[in-house]
Amino acid sequence: MVLFRRRVDVLRLSVALISTAVIVEGLAGLTTGSLALVGDAAHAVLDMLVTAMLLAAVTWAARPPDMDHTYGHGKVESFGGLFGGLALTSFSAFLVYKAVNRLLSPFEVKPGLIGVGAALYTLCIDVVRIKVLSGVSTSLAVRADRLHALSDFASTLIALAGLLLAHFRFYYGDSAASILLGAMLTYLSLGLIKDAFRDLSDRVSPAYVEAVKAVILGSDGVSRLHKLRVRRVGDETFMDASIEVKGGQTVDQAHLIASRLEERLRDRFKDVSAVIHVEPSKDMDLRELARNVCLSVEGVKDAHKITVTNVNSKSTMSVHVLVDPKISLSEAHKIADLVETRLREEIPSLTETLIHIEPHEHGVRTADYAEEAEAKRALRKVMKQRRFRWVRSIKVSSIFNVEGRPVYLVKCLLDGSLSVYESHRLVEKVKEAVKKAIPSAEVEVHTEPI
């Protein structure tokens, strides 16, 4: 707020100083008939208007972003610069036109002390403006007004030179000075228009973009840069980049890399608002990333059975999320919603996510040994089924009672030539058969090849 007030104060002082120069130089130009003085006074009028617009722009641009202007109001300054540049170009053309006419039809200029005194007064005003405006170097609007003050100083010197030449009876000097002034103002105004169009069209210097890329790719943990967008709004530059972090990073580590990169960009380029999006590394397993994302959500105890299905370039992910079994279904559903949101943020390629809620069982359970006779009878029935011909042996390793429910730990000997996929399917069928024989049982099967 202090810096904002400082900007406003120096611009207001600049407007007040210019207005006095306009009055003094304008009256002197009309009195002496000096086109150079009149032109310089008109230039000062335009400069006063531009400074007033810059003052309005600084005030307007200080307003916070809203629903209609999410990037803020900094473009107002660019519109003001465009208007000022177009007006200055029109005036320069008119000034050159009048000077050429005066060359064709000579007009006697009456320099005298009035014209010289007015020019010297304006030079003093320009020097004061340059000094005051140099005290605030962080504002684009103030820097622009300082350049206008410098151009005023130069144009007044040219007008003074024309008056001195007229004093020595070289009346063409006033017109020549006016043409030179018009050319200089045209050059400055075209530069102003170019800068305004650049800002309004969101054009950024390729060298600037390359410098940003170099900073991003040179940061620790960043392996690739997928997308970079840079735009300037008023004094602030907005950067939006999508990076890929090196494999093996957790979600928290990836976010830390992004945060450090944003801070580095702000330190390197100043007046920058950077947003870094992290995409999963192509070197990282998608399921590993998904599990890390799930575990970063408060309330998630574990995540497993993560599958990804691709159909017509669309990816669907299914995740089993384990939560505290004592919480309500509504609370568990809120956790699932957070997991789904976080997965979509961290893995943009997903088009659909299915979250399955499961109770999280503690790793250590209290149990008692149970009678094995019933279990052995059930296993003998299973072995007699023809679909288990690949099973060489089924043995009961241990049987426990956990909270009144039998838990069977079974060792299953299989043909070693079976694939992992085939053996897994066979084990699932064994578990299903045992549970069918003893519906209340919980079955865990350990496989060994023979």
mmCIF file of C-alpha atoms in Angstrom, residues 149-308:
data_model
loop_
_atom_site.group_PDB
_atom_site.id
_atom_site.type_symbol
_atom_site.label_atom_id
_atom_site.label_comp_id
_atom_site.label_asym_id
_atom_site.label_seq_id
_atom_site.Cartn_x
_atom_site.Cartn_y
_atom_site.Cartn_z
ATOM 1 C CA ALA A 149 9.638 13.516 -19.243
ATOM 2 C CA LEU A 150 12.920 12.760 -21.002
ATOM 3 C CA SER A 151 11.233 13.196 -24.386
ATOM 4 C CA ASP A 152 9.772 16.505 -23.156
ATOM 5 C CA PHE A 153 13.246 17.637 -22.152
ATOM 6 C CA ALA A 154 14.653 16.751 -25.590
ATOM 7 C CA SER A 155 11.764 18.346 -27.484
ATOM 8 C CA THR A 156 12.081 21.553 -25.457
ATOM 9 C CA LEU A 157 15.791 21.706 -26.258
ATOM 10 C CA ILE A 158 14.920 21.423 -29.958
ATOM 11 C CA ALA A 159 12.319 24.183 -29.630
ATOM 12 C CA LEU A 160 14.869 26.372 -27.823
ATOM 13 C CA ALA A 161 17.372 25.740 -30.618
ATOM 14 C CA GLY A 162 14.777 26.869 -33.154
ATOM 15 C CA LEU A 163 14.200 30.086 -31.208
ATOM 16 C CA LEU A 164 17.918 30.833 -31.022
ATOM 17 C CA LEU A 165 18.285 30.254 -34.775
ATOM 18 C CA ALA A 166 15.369 32.614 -35.372
ATOM 19 C CA HIS A 167 17.139 35.184 -33.191
ATOM 20 C CA PHE A 168 19.939 35.163 -35.765
ATOM 21 C CA ARG A 169 17.415 35.732 -38.584
ATOM 22 C CA PHE A 170 17.404 32.074 -39.623
ATOM 23 C CA TYR A 171 13.613 31.692 -39.562
ATOM 24 C CA TYR A 172 13.702 28.337 -41.281
ATOM 25 C CA GLY A 173 15.338 26.999 -38.138
ATOM 26 C CA ASP A 174 12.009 27.029 -36.269
ATOM 27 C CA SER A 175 10.347 24.922 -38.971
ATOM 28 C CA ALA A 176 13.367 22.631 -39.221
ATOM 29 C CA ALA A 177 13.309 22.161 -35.447
ATOM 30 C CA SER A 178 9.578 21.378 -35.642
ATOM 31 C CA ILE A 179 10.164 18.717 -38.310
ATOM 32 C CA LEU A 180 12.932 17.177 -36.195
ATOM 33 C CA LEU A 181 10.652 17.264 -33.165
ATOM 34 C CA GLY A 182 7.846 15.629 -35.166
ATOM 35 C CA ALA A 183 10.182 12.855 -36.323
ATOM 36 C CA MET A 184 11.362 12.220 -32.767
ATOM 37 C CA LEU A 185 7.820 12.132 -31.386
ATOM 38 C CA THR A 186 6.734 9.772 -34.171
ATOM 39 C CA TYR A 187 9.564 7.402 -33.272
ATOM 40 C CA LEU A 188 8.635 7.477 -29.577
ATOM 41 C CA SER A 189 4.911 7.086 -30.235
ATOM 42 C CA LEU A 190 5.420 4.114 -32.576
ATOM 43 C CA GLY A 191 7.485 2.444 -29.859
ATOM 44 C CA LEU A 192 4.702 3.093 -27.368
ATOM 45 C CA ILE A 193 2.096 1.648 -29.755
ATOM 46 C CA LYS A 194 4.285 -1.400 -30.368
ATOM 47 C CA ASP A 195 4.666 -2.050 -26.632
ATOM 48 C CA ALA A 196 0.920 -1.605 -26.073
ATOM 49 C CA PHE A 197 0.049 -4.044 -28.873
ATOM 50 C CA ARG A 198 2.592 -6.500 -27.503
ATOM 51 C CA ASP A 199 0.959 -6.456 -24.075
ATOM 52 C CA LEU A 200 -2.600 -6.553 -25.409
ATOM 53 C CA SER A 201 -1.812 -9.473 -27.738
ATOM 54 C CA ASP A 202 0.045 -11.346 -24.955
ATOM 55 C CA ARG A 203 3.228 -11.422 -27.011
ATOM 56 C CA VAL A 204 6.340 -12.260 -25.018
ATOM 57 C CA SER A 205 9.938 -12.042 -26.144
ATOM 58 C CA PRO A 206 11.224 -15.467 -27.320
ATOM 59 C CA ALA A 207 14.450 -14.800 -25.432
ATOM 60 C CA TYR A 208 12.434 -14.274 -22.232
ATOM 61 C CA VAL A 209 10.573 -17.567 -22.776
ATOM 62 C CA GLU A 210 13.847 -19.411 -23.394
ATOM 63 C CA ALA A 211 15.250 -17.959 -20.174
ATOM 64 C CA VAL A 212 12.191 -19.241 -18.282
ATOM 65 C CA LYS A 213 12.610 -22.701 -19.850
ATOM 66 C CA ALA A 214 16.258 -22.767 -18.817
ATOM 67 C CA VAL A 215 15.345 -22.030 -15.192
ATOM 68 C CA ILE A 216 12.642 -24.723 -15.144
ATOM 69 C CA LEU A 217 14.729 -27.472 -16.764
ATOM 70 C CA GLY A 218 17.697 -26.555 -14.588
ATOM 71 C CA SER A 219 15.759 -27.119 -11.369
ATOM 72 C CA ASP A 220 16.376 -30.183 -9.207
ATOM 73 C CA GLY A 221 13.867 -32.988 -9.688
ATOM 74 C CA VAL A 222 12.457 -31.749 -13.023
ATOM 75 C CA SER A 223 12.915 -34.200 -15.896
ATOM 76 C CA ARG A 224 10.738 -32.677 -18.642
ATOM 77 C CA LEU A 225 8.786 -29.537 -19.502
ATOM 78 C CA HIS A 226 5.541 -30.318 -21.330
ATOM 79 C CA LYS A 227 3.865 -26.931 -21.593
ATOM 80 C CA LEU A 228 4.752 -23.324 -20.823
ATOM 81 C CA ARG A 229 2.524 -20.271 -21.142
ATOM 82 C CA VAL A 230 3.679 -16.752 -20.335
ATOM 83 C CA ARG A 231 1.640 -13.548 -20.465
ATOM 84 C CA ARG A 232 2.141 -10.053 -19.099
ATOM 85 C CA VAL A 233 -0.667 -8.075 -17.474
ATOM 86 C CA GLY A 234 0.390 -4.617 -16.349
ATOM 87 C CA ASP A 235 3.421 -4.882 -14.077
ATOM 88 C CA GLU A 236 2.946 -8.598 -13.451
ATOM 89 C CA THR A 237 3.995 -11.588 -15.549
ATOM 90 C CA PHE A 238 1.951 -14.786 -15.277
ATOM 91 C CA MET A 239 3.604 -18.153 -15.901
ATOM 92 C CA ASP A 240 1.772 -21.453 -16.242
ATOM 93 C CA ALA A 241 3.887 -24.576 -16.752
ATOM 94 C CA SER A 242 3.392 -28.351 -16.718
ATOM 95 C CA ILE A 243 6.449 -30.285 -15.647
ATOM 96 C CA GLU A 244 7.326 -33.931 -15.251
ATOM 97 C CA VAL A 245 9.274 -34.939 -12.174
ATOM 98 C CA LYS A 246 11.804 -37.708 -12.007
ATOM 99 C CA GLY A 247 10.530 -41.195 -11.218
ATOM 100 C CA GLY A 248 10.225 -42.446 -7.662
ATOM 101 C CA GLN A 249 9.001 -39.139 -6.222
ATOM 102 C CA THR A 250 6.107 -39.168 -3.777
ATOM 103 C CA VAL A 251 3.239 -36.710 -4.166
ATOM 104 C CA ASP A 252 4.586 -34.578 -1.306
ATOM 105 C CA GLN A 253 8.053 -34.552 -2.872
ATOM 106 C CA ALA A 254 6.611 -33.569 -6.269
ATOM 107 C CA HIS A 255 4.679 -30.698 -4.702
ATOM 108 C CA LEU A 256 7.815 -29.552 -2.886
ATOM 109 C CA ILE A 257 9.696 -29.493 -6.217
ATOM 110 C CA ALA A 258 6.891 -27.411 -7.769
ATOM 111 C CA SER A 259 6.819 -24.980 -4.823
ATOM 112 C CA ARG A 260 10.581 -24.468 -4.922
ATOM 113 C CA LEU A 261 10.439 -23.915 -8.687
ATOM 114 C CA GLU A 262 7.710 -21.276 -8.305
ATOM 115 C CA GLU A 263 9.829 -19.483 -5.703
ATOM 116 C CA ARG A 264 12.897 -19.666 -7.947
ATOM 117 C CA LEU A 265 10.995 -18.156 -10.884
ATOM 118 C CA ARG A 266 9.770 -15.290 -8.687
ATOM 119 C CA ASP A 267 13.309 -14.598 -7.476
ATOM 120 C CA ARG A 268 14.818 -14.777 -10.962
ATOM 121 C CA PHE A 269 12.331 -12.686 -12.952
ATOM 122 C CA LYS A 270 10.581 -10.484 -10.343
ATOM 123 C CA ASP A 271 6.911 -9.456 -10.446
ATOM 124 C CA VAL A 272 5.990 -13.018 -11.433
ATOM 125 C CA SER A 273 2.962 -15.119 -10.548
ATOM 126 C CA ALA A 274 3.911 -18.716 -11.358
ATOM 127 C CA VAL A 275 1.707 -21.820 -11.264
ATOM 128 C CA ILE A 276 3.450 -25.164 -11.775
ATOM 129 C CA HIS A 277 1.449 -28.299 -12.606
ATOM 130 C CA VAL A 278 3.132 -31.635 -11.938
ATOM 131 C CA GLU A 279 2.479 -34.536 -14.290
ATOM 132 C CA PRO A 280 3.440 -38.139 -13.533
ATOM 133 C CA SER A 281 6.781 -39.256 -14.878
ATOM 134 C CA LYS A 282 6.694 -41.678 -17.781
ATOM 135 C CA ASP A 283 9.342 -43.578 -15.844
ATOM 136 C CA MET A 284 7.002 -44.008 -12.864
ATOM 137 C CA ASP A 285 4.449 -46.797 -12.661
ATOM 138 C CA LEU A 286 0.982 -45.248 -12.768
ATOM 139 C CA ARG A 287 -0.265 -47.502 -9.988
ATOM 140 C CA GLU A 288 2.631 -46.499 -7.767
ATOM 141 C CA LEU A 289 1.780 -42.854 -8.348
ATOM 142 C CA ALA A 290 -1.916 -43.495 -7.660
ATOM 143 C CA ARG A 291 -1.095 -45.225 -4.376
ATOM 144 C CA ASN A 292 1.105 -42.305 -3.323
ATOM 145 C CA VAL A 293 -1.732 -39.915 -4.163
ATOM 146 C CA CYS A 294 -4.212 -41.942 -2.114
ATOM 147 C CA LEU A 295 -1.910 -42.096 0.898
ATOM 148 C CA SER A 296 -1.513 -38.307 0.786
ATOM 149 C CA VAL A 297 -5.239 -37.909 1.564
ATOM 150 C CA GLU A 298 -6.046 -37.629 5.261
ATOM 151 C CA GLY A 299 -8.051 -40.607 6.485
ATOM 152 C CA VAL A 300 -6.668 -43.131 3.976
ATOM 153 C CA LYS A 301 -4.885 -45.970 5.779
ATOM 154 C CA ASP A 302 -3.834 -47.875 2.668
ATOM 155 C CA ALA A 303 -4.684 -48.456 -0.990
ATOM 156 C CA HIS A 304 -4.465 -51.608 -3.088
ATOM 157 C CA LYS A 305 -5.989 -53.463 -6.046
ATOM 158 C CA ILE A 306 -5.217 -50.525 -8.325
ATOM 159 C CA THR A 307 -6.090 -51.224 -11.947
ATOM 160 C CA VAL A 308 -5.994 -49.024 -15.045
#
